[in-house]
Amino acid sequence: MISNKHFNIIVALFMVIALCFSSLIMLLPKSSTSSTSIEQPDYITTIFNDDSVIEINIEMDEDSWQEMLDNAASEEYTAANITVNGTTYNNVAIRPKGNSSLSQLVTDDSTERYSFKIKLDKYVDGQTLDGLSKLVLNNNMSDTTSMKEYLSYKLLDSLGIPTPACSYAHITVNGEEWGLYLAVEPIEEEFIERNYGSIDGNLYKPESDNVAMGDKDNNENKIMDNNNFSPSENTTSENNNKTTIDNSIDMQNQSNMNNGDSSGQMQMPPDMNTGNSTGEMQAPPDMNNGNASREMQTPPDMNKQSTNDSTNQPQIPNGIGGGIGRNSNGANLVWNGDDISNYSAIFDNAIFKTTDSDDYTKILDMIEHLDSLDDIESYLDVDEVLKYFAANTFLVNLDSYVSNMNHNYYLYENDGIVSILPWDYNLSFAGFQAGSASNAINFPIDSPVSDSLEESPLIGKLLEVDEYKDIYHHYLNEIVENFVNNGTLETLITKTDSLISSYIQNDATAFYTYDEYKASLSNLINFGYDRATSIAAQLDGSQPSTNTGTIETTVDLSAMGQQGGGNEKGEMNNMRGSSDTTPPNADSSTPQSDNTTESSMNIPNSNTTSNFPGNISSNTSDLDPSIMMQAMQIIQSSEDGSITDSIKTELLNLGLTNEEITQLSSIQIPNQDNNGMHDIKNNNLAMGPGNISTDNTNLIITLSSIVLLVIALVFVSFFKKRKYIS
C-alpha cells in the first residue's frame, strides 16, 4: 500500500511529466527540417557576411585566363589558384557560367564580364572553402541596382524559405581590378544539409524546352551517393537534354540560323589529377563558328506539338509578356499521366546521382495529387510553397516558374514531401517581361503568372482552396507590413549602398556607370513602396486582384535594369540591339520592352542576314531577335495570322513602330499547333520551412501526454476513495 506521505509526491510527479510532454508541443519546431535547429557551417559566417565584401583574387597565367574567356561558350573548367580573404586555395577549377546571358556576352565584343563557377574540390579531393565545395559568382547583368538578387534572397530568407546564402565579392585577377560580383551558395549538397540536416532526399532543377539547351550545372552535378559526402570526380556527367537539342536542331534546319560547321565537338580537358580524359561533359556541336554557348537559346520548334494536353496558346494577360512557345515537358508541373517520359524536364535534371526511377514516382504522386488537391499536404509542403509565391509575387519575378519558361527553381523531395527552392533573381523587381511600370506595380496577386493559372498549377491549384489563399494573403500582408512599410527594405537598400558603392564606382568591368547605379536606387525604393501599396489595396478589395489595377507610380523600370539592357558601361541597350547609345524612354507610362529572359534568348548575330521562320525580310533584321520572336508569337495568336487592331496594340506595347508592324503584316508566318508558417497567428514573418501538415513527432507527443494525464486522473480518482495505512 502507498502511504499518505508518498501519495502527493507520486501524483505531483505524474502531473509534472504530463506537463513537460505537453510543453514540448509548443517548444519544438513544427518542421523537423527547420534551419533554426541545425548547426550552420563555418562558411555562413566567414564567407556570407552581410557586413563585409569578400575579397577574391584569381591567380592564373594571363594566356590561360584569356583563353578561358575566349572560349567561354564551352564552359570548360580551367585550373587556377584563388585567394579568399587572405587564404589561398591552390589548384581550384573555374569556368564561365550562364544560360542565354552567357551566349549574349559571348557575342558582345565590348565586355568579358562573365559569371563564374568555382569548384574547389575538382582537382584536390576534399578541398573546401570553410566547408563549401563550390561557389557561384554572379555578374549582376541586366541589374543597374546590383541589388535585385541580393534583396530577393533576403526577403525569401526572412520568410523562412530555405534560401541560398549570398554576399558581395570584390574580384581581382592577378591583382588587377575586375569587378564587384554577388557570391551565391549553389543549391547542392552543402545547401541541402545546411537547411534540412542531412543529404537524404532528391533534388531536381527543372528546365523546360523553352529554355535553351539546358544548364551545364544540372548535368555536371549528378552529385553524390548519399552515404558518401565527397562528390565523385570520376563520373562522367551525361547531357540529358536530348529532346531540347533535337528541338534546337529542328529549328536550326527550319530557320537556317547557323553558318558554321555543326559537326565538331569540343572535348573536355583531362582531369588534372587522374590524367583521364572523361571530363565532366562534352561541349555540344559548334553552332556559330565556335562562339555559341552550349546553353544558347534557339527558338523552339514552333510547329512541334507540346507533350502537354493543353489546347490553349500561352496567354499574355494584363499586358505582361508570356514568352515564346510552349514545350514544358513537365516543368510546369501540370499532370500529364503517369508516363515518366512526359516529365523529362524534371527527371533529366536530377542533381543527386543516387536518384532513380523509384524516386521519380514521389514527384509524380505530388503532381497527381496537386491536380486533384486530394490530401495534397501529404505530398507537398504547402505552407513553404505559399511563402515562396508570396515573395515571388511581391517581387514580380517572372523569369521563373510563373512564366512559360518554367525554370529558375528547384524541387526538393524528402520522405515524399516536395518543396520548391528559389534560384536566380537578377531579373526580379519586374526586370523581365513586366511591360510598363504601371503593369508591374499593379501585377495581380491572385493571378500572379504571366502564363495561365491552369498552366501553373503549383500556385493555380492552391489558390482554388480558400484556406490556402488566406494563408498566401497572410504572407503577402506580412511582406507589406514587416518588410516594406516598416522601412526594412529601404534601410536594407541604404545599408547595402553604403557597403558596395565605392566598389561599383571603381568597377573596371561594370555594365553601368556609377551615375546610373546611383540613379537606380530611388526607383528601387519607390518600387517597394508602390508595390506594397498596390498589394495592400488588392488585399482589402479596393483594387482588382486578378487583373491589372490603377495604382499610379513614378518608377522607371529601365533605370533599374531589364533583360537585354546594359551590356556596355554607360549604354542601356535598346530593343533593336544596335550600336545606338540613345537611352530608352524614361517615361514610366510607356510600356517597356518585353526583353527576353536570362534563359529565353538572345540569338547571336551571325555576320549574315538572319533568316527567321516565315522568311522575314532583311528590312526587319535590325530588330532584336527576341523581340521578333515575341512579335511572331503575338501575331500567331490571331485566328488567321492577320494583324487586327488588338494585335497591333499588343505589338505597339511590345515596342514596335508602325512602320515595323506594316513590314510584319506582309510576312508569312507559320501557324503554331495549338497542342503545341512559423505560426499563422504570429504577426511576424514566419521562420523555418513550411509547417501546415501535422508532424508525426508532434502527434506522438500529444497522444503520450493525453495517456499520461488519463493515468494520473485515474490514479487520483482510485486512491482518493481508499483509506491508507500509515
XYZ file of C-alpha atoms in Angstrom:
726
model
C 0.000 0.000 0.000
C 1.053 3.543 -0.579
C 1.347 5.799 2.396
C -0.232 9.246 2.513
C 3.150 10.908 2.665
C 4.106 9.357 -0.697
C 0.764 9.796 -2.407
C 1.009 13.519 -3.100
C 4.572 13.138 -4.367
C 3.589 10.430 -6.859
C 0.592 12.394 -8.147
C 2.712 15.509 -8.499
C 5.360 13.545 -10.383
C 2.824 12.227 -12.897
C 1.427 15.716 -13.417
C 4.890 17.196 -13.964
C 5.748 14.541 -16.567
C 2.481 15.156 -18.413
C 3.039 18.908 -18.291
C 6.561 18.539 -19.674
C 5.363 16.464 -22.618
C 2.580 18.948 -23.333
C 5.033 21.838 -23.245
C 7.202 20.156 -25.861
C 4.392 20.575 -28.342
C 4.776 24.327 -28.108
C 8.557 24.361 -27.858
C 9.519 22.030 -30.699
C 9.563 23.442 -34.247
C 6.691 22.269 -36.370
C 9.065 21.025 -39.043
C 11.885 18.702 -38.204
C 13.825 20.323 -41.029
C 13.755 23.830 -39.637
C 17.069 25.514 -40.271
C 16.883 27.121 -36.841
C 17.564 23.722 -35.224
C 20.507 22.810 -37.447
C 24.064 23.860 -36.738
C 25.254 26.105 -39.541
C 28.588 25.503 -41.323
C 31.525 27.889 -40.928
C 31.162 29.366 -44.409
C 27.886 31.024 -43.456
C 29.741 33.441 -41.177
C 33.175 33.565 -42.820
C 32.049 33.966 -46.434
C 28.437 35.090 -46.497
C 28.704 38.058 -44.170
C 26.251 40.915 -44.724
C 28.603 43.434 -43.139
C 31.603 42.964 -45.412
C 32.623 42.328 -49.009
C 34.582 39.158 -49.780
C 37.973 39.739 -51.364
C 38.731 37.153 -54.069
C 41.871 37.216 -56.177
C 42.075 34.782 -59.086
C 45.617 33.812 -59.994
C 46.048 32.362 -63.447
C 48.507 32.595 -66.290
C 47.319 35.529 -68.403
C 47.190 33.463 -71.579
C 45.149 30.769 -69.831
C 42.770 33.384 -68.422
C 42.236 34.935 -71.845
C 41.804 31.531 -73.457
C 39.102 30.674 -70.919
C 37.280 33.931 -71.695
C 37.686 33.496 -75.441
C 36.129 30.023 -75.176
C 33.529 30.919 -72.556
C 30.762 29.230 -74.546
C 32.260 25.807 -73.875
C 32.080 26.382 -70.091
C 35.178 24.277 -69.534
C 36.889 24.346 -66.158
C 40.396 25.799 -66.014
C 42.827 25.411 -63.129
C 43.652 28.476 -61.023
C 44.725 29.500 -57.555
C 42.338 31.728 -55.643
C 42.876 33.770 -52.512
C 39.746 34.408 -50.466
C 40.003 36.924 -47.645
C 43.730 36.256 -47.403
C 43.639 32.453 -47.549
C 44.967 30.833 -50.729
C 43.438 27.700 -52.256
C 45.614 26.042 -54.874
C 44.522 24.213 -57.980
C 40.828 25.038 -57.906
C 38.639 24.932 -61.019
C 36.893 27.950 -62.512
C 34.683 28.368 -65.562
C 32.236 30.868 -67.070
C 28.573 30.017 -66.474
C 25.131 31.099 -67.592
C 22.250 30.423 -69.948
C 21.320 32.969 -72.628
C 23.168 35.638 -70.652
C 26.335 33.728 -71.446
C 25.562 33.466 -75.167
C 24.687 37.157 -75.207
C 28.038 38.071 -73.698
C 29.903 35.659 -75.968
C 28.712 37.669 -78.977
C 29.377 41.055 -77.358
C 32.855 42.346 -78.144
C 32.544 45.165 -75.617
C 32.715 43.051 -72.452
C 34.081 39.835 -70.981
C 32.300 40.154 -67.653
C 31.030 36.597 -67.375
C 29.513 34.972 -64.343
C 31.746 32.231 -62.943
C 31.515 28.984 -61.046
C 34.370 27.900 -58.801
C 34.796 24.252 -57.840
C 37.360 23.802 -55.096
C 37.450 20.004 -54.990
C 37.622 19.145 -58.692
C 41.395 18.705 -58.714
C 42.056 18.454 -54.965
C 39.849 15.913 -53.209
C 38.137 17.297 -50.132
C 39.279 20.894 -50.619
C 36.587 23.326 -49.472
C 36.092 26.958 -48.611
C 35.261 26.586 -44.907
C 33.027 23.645 -45.816
C 31.761 24.924 -49.183
C 32.973 22.948 -52.199
C 31.541 25.220 -54.910
C 30.873 28.934 -55.216
C 28.892 30.872 -57.810
C 29.939 34.408 -58.761
C 27.100 36.270 -60.493
C 27.869 39.314 -62.628
C 24.638 41.275 -61.888
C 23.822 41.507 -65.580
C 20.674 43.483 -66.503
C 20.564 44.951 -62.987
C 21.606 48.589 -62.680
C 20.985 48.455 -58.930
C 23.323 45.473 -58.372
C 20.904 44.557 -55.571
C 17.899 42.760 -57.054
C 19.106 39.230 -56.407
C 20.617 40.119 -53.029
C 17.434 41.799 -51.774
C 15.263 38.984 -53.122
C 17.218 36.359 -51.211
C 16.994 38.447 -48.035
C 13.210 38.614 -48.379
C 12.914 34.895 -49.066
C 15.163 34.086 -46.109
C 13.147 36.323 -43.785
C 10.059 34.274 -44.621
C 11.830 31.105 -43.533
C 12.220 29.692 -47.034
C 15.429 27.678 -47.464
C 17.433 30.199 -49.465
C 20.958 30.321 -50.922
C 23.362 32.304 -48.774
C 24.902 35.262 -50.583
C 27.217 38.231 -50.167
C 29.136 40.639 -52.340
C 32.572 39.756 -53.669
C 35.279 42.083 -54.965
C 37.095 40.208 -57.730
C 40.641 40.862 -58.870
C 42.541 38.856 -61.475
C 46.273 38.557 -60.894
C 45.952 41.549 -58.612
C 44.229 43.720 -61.230
C 40.723 45.131 -60.744
C 37.957 43.059 -62.301
C 34.648 43.937 -60.642
C 32.005 43.574 -57.934
C 30.030 40.329 -58.117
C 27.409 38.601 -55.989
C 28.754 35.403 -54.425
C 26.000 32.790 -54.076
C 25.848 29.388 -52.403
C 24.876 26.777 -55.012
C 21.818 24.647 -54.294
C 23.701 21.396 -53.987
C 24.750 19.005 -51.234
C 26.026 21.532 -48.663
C 22.886 23.643 -49.100
C 20.599 20.661 -48.530
C 22.481 19.517 -45.431
C 22.555 23.065 -44.035
C 18.814 23.518 -44.399
C 17.465 20.002 -43.857
C 20.020 18.389 -41.564
C 21.046 15.616 -43.955
C 21.521 14.930 -47.633
C 18.675 12.467 -47.843
C 16.032 13.031 -50.459
C 16.137 14.026 -54.110
C 16.879 17.355 -55.755
C 15.808 18.490 -59.228
C 16.278 21.659 -61.296
C 13.516 21.591 -63.918
C 14.255 23.222 -67.268
C 11.560 23.293 -69.935
C 12.267 23.005 -73.643
C 11.534 26.721 -73.797
C 14.902 27.290 -72.125
C 17.946 27.000 -74.292
C 19.858 23.714 -74.389
C 19.871 23.003 -70.702
C 22.045 24.023 -67.806
C 25.531 22.580 -67.524
C 25.251 22.864 -63.742
C 22.470 20.290 -63.779
C 24.382 17.818 -65.877
C 27.722 18.211 -64.150
C 26.223 17.600 -60.761
C 24.596 14.152 -60.543
C 26.436 14.708 -57.380
C 26.676 12.060 -54.885
C 25.965 8.854 -53.140
C 24.021 9.753 -50.012
C 26.418 7.626 -47.999
C 29.473 9.396 -49.384
C 29.638 13.116 -48.918
C 32.537 13.574 -51.356
C 31.470 14.272 -54.942
C 32.907 11.745 -57.354
C 35.224 13.228 -59.918
C 35.408 10.012 -61.913
C 31.789 10.003 -63.017
C 31.151 11.321 -66.461
C 28.051 13.506 -66.419
C 25.571 12.892 -69.160
C 23.837 15.542 -71.177
C 20.246 14.568 -70.602
C 18.698 17.294 -72.691
C 18.428 15.319 -75.939
C 14.891 16.472 -76.529
C 15.923 20.092 -76.264
C 18.895 19.570 -78.546
C 16.684 17.825 -81.082
C 14.298 20.775 -80.973
C 17.187 23.150 -81.473
C 18.362 21.141 -84.485
C 14.822 21.178 -85.886
C 14.731 24.922 -85.526
C 18.192 25.245 -86.997
C 17.063 23.426 -90.127
C 13.881 25.459 -90.263
C 15.401 28.896 -89.871
C 18.898 28.381 -91.292
C 20.362 30.426 -88.494
C 23.858 28.982 -88.386
C 26.628 29.368 -90.900
C 29.388 27.406 -89.205
C 30.134 23.738 -89.202
C 27.874 21.920 -86.773
C 29.546 18.592 -86.676
C 32.533 19.148 -84.419
C 32.579 18.676 -80.695
C 34.988 20.156 -78.200
C 36.313 17.638 -75.697
C 36.736 18.489 -72.045
C 40.373 18.564 -70.915
C 41.800 15.623 -68.941
C 41.293 15.588 -65.211
C 44.442 17.134 -63.790
C 44.708 14.614 -61.005
C 43.967 11.338 -62.684
C 45.048 12.080 -66.198
C 41.888 10.597 -67.576
C 40.037 12.293 -70.359
C 36.479 11.810 -69.295
C 35.982 15.330 -68.013
C 32.572 16.307 -66.774
C 30.839 16.915 -70.060
C 31.392 17.344 -73.751
C 30.552 20.655 -75.300
C 27.845 20.404 -77.982
C 28.385 20.925 -81.663
C 29.741 24.310 -82.639
C 26.619 26.167 -83.543
C 28.005 29.504 -84.593
C 31.581 29.486 -85.807
C 32.812 28.298 -82.467
C 31.335 31.110 -80.408
C 27.938 29.761 -79.460
C 27.192 28.799 -75.899
C 26.240 25.196 -75.164
C 23.307 26.762 -73.332
C 22.419 29.160 -76.104
C 18.696 29.592 -76.601
C 17.410 28.822 -80.033
C 13.747 29.294 -80.838
C 11.650 26.227 -80.095
C 10.157 24.333 -82.980
C 7.045 26.373 -83.461
C 5.196 23.550 -85.208
C 6.129 20.902 -82.656
C 3.262 19.548 -80.609
C 3.624 20.023 -76.899
C 3.696 16.950 -74.722
C 1.112 18.642 -72.547
C -2.522 18.314 -73.393
C -3.215 21.998 -73.212
C -5.018 23.286 -76.246
C -4.596 26.939 -75.453
C -1.842 29.218 -76.594
C 0.265 30.747 -73.838
C -1.595 33.732 -72.504
C -0.243 37.227 -72.182
C -2.579 38.663 -69.551
C -2.695 42.243 -68.402
C -0.049 43.346 -70.828
C 2.521 41.042 -69.260
C 4.711 39.175 -71.727
C 4.224 35.439 -71.866
C 7.439 34.481 -73.577
C 7.897 32.226 -76.566
C 6.304 28.913 -77.450
C 5.497 26.131 -75.002
C 7.034 22.722 -74.609
C 7.407 22.363 -70.848
C 7.915 18.568 -70.665
C 6.629 18.616 -67.116
C 8.466 21.693 -65.834
C 5.134 23.454 -65.302
C 4.038 20.542 -63.039
C 0.810 20.012 -64.978
C -0.436 16.436 -64.530
C 0.047 14.587 -67.815
C -0.418 10.953 -66.820
C 1.983 8.589 -65.102
C 4.386 8.161 -68.024
C 7.770 9.310 -66.705
C 8.837 10.421 -70.194
C 6.224 13.187 -70.057
C 8.264 14.844 -67.310
C 11.754 14.747 -68.805
C 12.333 18.406 -67.913
C 12.295 17.333 -64.263
C 13.843 13.884 -64.227
C 16.579 14.587 -66.779
C 17.721 17.301 -64.397
C 18.040 15.321 -61.170
C 21.008 16.625 -59.184
C 21.931 13.665 -56.957
C 23.315 10.677 -58.831
C 21.504 8.268 -56.495
C 18.107 9.455 -57.734
C 16.421 6.756 -59.818
C 13.058 5.872 -61.327
C 11.723 4.700 -57.971
C 12.275 8.223 -56.670
C 10.520 9.737 -59.680
C 7.218 8.260 -58.534
C 7.260 10.535 -55.480
C 7.290 13.589 -57.731
C 4.567 12.064 -59.907
C 2.477 11.415 -56.785
C 2.793 15.068 -55.820
C 1.837 16.309 -59.290
C -1.166 13.960 -59.459
C -2.436 14.984 -56.022
C -1.825 18.637 -56.867
C -4.101 18.187 -59.846
C -6.874 16.693 -57.715
C -6.000 18.544 -54.480
C -6.686 15.240 -52.728
C -4.663 15.056 -49.493
C -2.137 17.433 -51.053
C -0.465 18.233 -47.719
C 0.813 14.654 -47.561
C 2.775 15.248 -50.763
C 3.577 18.968 -50.873
C 4.938 21.379 -48.274
C 2.006 23.677 -48.932
C 2.970 26.340 -46.419
C 6.504 26.667 -47.792
C 5.180 26.849 -51.344
C 2.735 29.614 -50.410
C 5.561 31.610 -48.818
C 7.624 31.193 -51.968
C 4.863 32.512 -54.203
C 4.038 35.394 -51.859
C 7.646 36.572 -52.192
C 7.722 35.901 -55.935
C 4.509 37.866 -56.419
C 5.744 40.876 -54.464
C 8.998 40.848 -56.460
C 7.190 40.490 -59.815
C 9.790 37.841 -60.606
C 8.559 36.491 -63.924
C 11.787 34.815 -65.039
C 10.720 31.810 -63.009
C 8.120 29.069 -62.684
C 5.278 31.562 -63.283
C 6.148 32.253 -66.923
C 6.063 29.667 -69.667
C 9.824 29.418 -69.257
C 9.057 27.260 -66.168
C 12.575 27.492 -64.777
C 14.858 29.073 -62.171
C 13.549 26.925 -59.347
C 14.469 23.642 -57.677
C 12.264 20.858 -56.341
C 13.439 19.048 -53.220
C 11.678 15.841 -52.196
C 12.315 14.160 -48.869
C 10.149 11.385 -47.402
C 7.588 12.017 -50.128
C 7.115 15.716 -49.294
C 8.088 18.178 -52.036
C 9.297 21.763 -51.527
C 10.179 24.490 -54.024
C 13.516 26.279 -53.694
C 14.377 29.713 -55.142
C 17.127 30.428 -57.669
C 18.331 33.238 -59.971
C 16.659 36.522 -59.051
C 18.696 39.080 -61.024
C 15.568 39.862 -63.066
C 13.260 40.289 -60.070
C 11.709 43.681 -59.315
C 9.997 43.467 -62.730
C 13.202 43.029 -64.733
C 11.675 40.507 -67.128
C 8.636 40.887 -69.403
C 6.741 43.078 -66.963
C 5.546 45.543 -69.583
C 5.061 49.054 -68.251
C 5.918 50.211 -64.746
C 2.189 50.549 -64.071
C 1.616 46.920 -65.065
C 4.449 45.815 -62.800
C 3.333 47.789 -59.765
C -0.242 46.564 -60.220
C 0.691 42.960 -61.012
C -2.322 40.957 -59.715
C -1.765 38.868 -56.610
C -4.459 36.278 -57.351
C -3.318 35.562 -60.903
C 0.414 36.035 -60.294
C 1.582 34.407 -63.516
C 2.484 35.592 -66.997
C 1.258 32.294 -68.393
C -2.094 30.974 -67.129
C -3.114 29.569 -63.753
C -4.074 26.320 -65.475
C -0.537 26.004 -66.828
C 0.929 26.990 -63.434
C -0.818 24.562 -61.059
C 1.700 24.861 -58.230
C 0.102 28.216 -57.464
C -3.064 27.996 -59.576
C -4.459 24.881 -57.877
C -3.565 26.060 -54.370
C -5.399 29.348 -54.929
C -8.558 27.331 -55.619
C -8.622 26.447 -51.908
C -9.902 29.337 -49.772
C -7.823 28.271 -46.760
C -4.635 28.288 -48.797
C -5.482 31.592 -50.452
C -5.986 33.130 -46.997
C -2.566 31.867 -45.890
C -0.980 33.197 -49.090
C -2.649 36.559 -48.469
C -1.370 36.480 -44.902
C 2.208 36.155 -46.131
C 1.701 38.927 -48.665
C 0.445 41.163 -45.872
C 3.464 40.222 -43.761
C 5.751 41.335 -46.582
C 3.861 44.610 -46.943
C 3.853 45.401 -43.231
C 7.075 43.843 -41.958
C 9.392 44.143 -44.941
C 8.309 47.329 -46.704
C 6.064 49.646 -44.718
C 8.159 49.403 -41.552
C 11.190 50.606 -43.517
C 13.111 47.323 -43.560
C 13.557 47.257 -47.342
C 14.610 50.898 -47.618
C 17.041 50.507 -44.714
C 18.496 47.405 -46.340
C 18.957 49.234 -49.647
C 20.658 52.149 -47.902
C 22.917 49.840 -45.899
C 23.846 47.835 -48.973
C 24.604 51.011 -50.912
C 26.984 52.095 -48.148
C 28.704 48.717 -48.387
C 29.128 48.433 -52.164
C 29.000 51.990 -53.534
C 32.755 52.564 -53.627
C 33.319 49.180 -55.275
C 30.819 49.999 -58.021
C 32.416 53.401 -58.537
C 35.725 51.672 -59.267
C 34.327 48.606 -61.052
C 36.526 48.006 -64.090
C 34.015 45.854 -65.989
C 30.650 47.252 -64.825
C 27.706 47.113 -67.212
C 26.506 50.505 -65.977
C 28.075 53.771 -64.935
C 28.244 54.832 -61.314
C 25.763 57.645 -62.018
C 23.297 55.143 -63.484
C 23.723 52.969 -60.406
C 23.038 55.848 -58.013
C 20.008 56.987 -60.030
C 18.550 53.484 -59.945
C 18.296 53.293 -56.161
C 15.455 55.789 -55.727
C 13.469 53.809 -58.293
C 14.207 50.604 -56.395
C 12.976 52.120 -53.125
C 9.876 53.583 -54.765
C 9.125 50.260 -56.428
C 8.983 48.637 -52.994
C 6.597 51.199 -51.548
C 4.364 51.403 -54.623
C 4.199 47.632 -54.943
C 3.272 47.351 -51.256
C 0.547 49.967 -51.749
C -0.889 48.009 -54.649
C -0.805 44.694 -52.785
C -2.473 46.224 -49.716
C -5.207 47.647 -51.932
C -5.697 44.288 -53.627
C -5.925 42.578 -50.246
C -8.603 44.969 -48.963
C -10.581 44.814 -52.205
C -10.132 48.413 -53.305
C -8.070 47.265 -56.302
C -8.609 44.207 -58.517
C -6.538 41.154 -57.623
C -6.958 39.098 -60.789
C -6.169 41.775 -63.363
C -4.153 44.974 -63.528
C -5.122 47.769 -61.162
C -4.687 51.526 -61.353
C -2.219 52.489 -58.616
C -0.040 55.241 -60.081
C 3.738 55.133 -59.988
C 6.738 57.224 -61.000
C 9.059 54.219 -61.113
C 11.250 53.909 -64.218
C 11.843 50.203 -64.772
C 14.521 50.796 -67.391
C 16.542 52.820 -64.883
C 16.685 49.752 -62.614
C 17.821 47.477 -65.448
C 15.880 44.985 -67.539
C 16.621 41.864 -69.540
C 18.796 42.734 -72.524
C 19.702 46.178 -71.221
C 23.143 47.427 -70.280
C 25.868 45.249 -71.717
C 28.297 48.108 -72.071
C 29.208 50.679 -69.455
C 27.045 53.726 -69.976
C 24.944 52.056 -72.637
C 21.432 50.841 -71.931
C 20.781 48.561 -74.914
C 17.620 49.384 -76.770
C 15.287 46.780 -78.167
C 16.867 46.804 -81.618
C 20.220 45.714 -80.326
C 22.073 48.233 -82.487
C 25.033 50.375 -81.577
C 22.768 53.304 -80.921
C 23.525 54.521 -77.435
C 20.346 56.535 -77.009
C 18.887 55.591 -73.628
C 15.417 54.102 -73.546
C 12.361 56.206 -72.988
C 12.318 57.143 -69.328
C 8.589 57.776 -69.348
C 7.258 55.178 -66.949
C 3.846 55.366 -68.545
C 5.226 53.917 -71.765
C 5.236 50.122 -71.766
C 8.738 48.812 -71.545
C 10.158 46.278 -73.926
C 9.392 42.702 -73.009
C 13.020 41.768 -73.321
C 13.609 38.092 -73.034
C 14.671 36.200 -70.035
C 18.069 35.215 -68.872
C 17.165 31.909 -70.407
C 14.712 32.930 -73.033
C 17.098 34.016 -75.745
C 19.374 36.461 -77.396
C 20.252 34.912 -80.727
C 23.843 35.715 -81.591
C 24.465 37.837 -84.624
C 25.799 35.534 -87.297
C 27.526 38.062 -89.546
C 24.945 37.390 -92.220
C 21.323 38.366 -92.619
C 19.182 36.445 -90.178
C 16.591 34.180 -91.753
C 13.713 33.770 -89.335
C 10.870 31.320 -89.787
C 8.492 32.637 -92.386
C 11.267 34.215 -94.436
C 11.254 37.507 -92.617
C 12.911 40.053 -94.832
C 16.158 41.791 -94.117
C 14.242 45.039 -93.675
C 13.466 43.926 -90.144
C 16.798 42.276 -89.403
C 17.868 45.185 -87.182
C 15.260 44.136 -84.635
C 16.431 42.291 -81.560
C 15.667 38.635 -82.491
C 13.992 38.032 -79.143
C 11.565 40.893 -79.809
C 10.930 39.499 -83.275
C 10.095 36.081 -81.846
C 7.659 37.625 -79.362
C 6.030 39.646 -82.154
C 5.603 36.460 -84.165
C 4.055 34.757 -81.145
C 1.522 37.584 -80.770
C 0.593 37.509 -84.455
C 0.135 33.737 -84.343
C -2.415 34.139 -81.561
C -4.896 35.591 -84.067
C -7.154 33.164 -85.879
C -5.735 33.705 -89.376
C -2.396 35.292 -88.553
C -3.617 38.759 -89.572
C -2.763 41.913 -87.655
C -6.022 43.112 -86.132
C -6.395 46.301 -84.107
C -5.951 44.390 -80.859
C -2.873 42.596 -82.226
C -1.463 45.933 -83.383
C -1.947 47.360 -79.889
C -0.009 44.445 -78.399
C 2.787 44.948 -80.923
C 2.968 48.649 -80.121
C 3.126 47.790 -76.425
C 5.972 45.431 -77.274
C 7.867 48.442 -78.620
C 7.496 48.061 -82.382
C 6.890 51.102 -84.578
C 4.015 51.430 -87.044
C 6.491 51.016 -89.900
C 7.815 47.767 -88.459
C 4.278 46.482 -87.910
C 3.474 47.293 -91.547
C 6.514 45.270 -92.609
C 5.420 42.379 -90.425
C 1.918 42.429 -91.932
C 3.387 41.344 -95.277
C 5.341 38.453 -93.796
C 4.014 34.906 -93.967
C 4.446 33.466 -90.504
C 3.829 29.738 -89.969
C 0.910 28.874 -87.730
C 1.684 27.142 -84.478
C -0.105 23.953 -83.495
C -2.413 24.544 -80.559
C -1.094 21.498 -78.853
C 1.971 22.950 -79.492
C 4.063 29.269 -41.484
C 6.179 29.523 -38.170
C 2.704 30.166 -36.785
C -0.021 31.711 -38.877
C -1.245 33.522 -35.769
C 2.096 35.177 -35.172
C 2.173 38.688 -36.540
C 5.750 38.197 -37.669
C 7.427 36.809 -40.739
C 7.418 33.056 -40.274
C 10.659 31.168 -39.787
C 11.620 27.719 -40.983
C 10.366 25.523 -43.800
C 6.621 25.059 -44.167
C 4.501 23.733 -41.371
C 0.843 23.212 -42.188
C 0.954 19.416 -42.021
C 0.831 17.793 -38.581
C 4.257 16.367 -37.794
C 4.295 12.711 -36.733
C 6.540 13.502 -33.788
C 4.112 16.121 -32.517
C 1.251 13.655 -32.825
C 3.116 11.060 -30.760
C 3.915 13.641 -28.087
C 0.290 14.772 -27.969
C -1.057 11.230 -27.609
C 1.549 10.400 -24.956
C 0.555 13.472 -22.974
C -3.115 12.523 -23.107
C -2.360 8.971 -21.952
C -0.278 10.229 -19.016
C -2.969 12.701 -17.997
C -5.630 9.967 -18.083
C -3.421 7.673 -15.968
C -2.879 10.478 -13.478
C -6.610 11.200 -13.221
C -7.473 7.502 -12.754
C -4.760 7.197 -10.135
C -6.104 10.191 -8.212
C -9.712 9.026 -8.534
C -8.909 5.476 -7.339
C -6.788 6.296 -4.318
C -8.995 9.170 -3.224
C -11.605 6.605 -2.082
C -9.214 4.382 -0.167
C -8.065 4.522 3.403
C -4.346 4.308 3.693
C -2.308 2.672 6.414
C 0.477 4.837 7.624
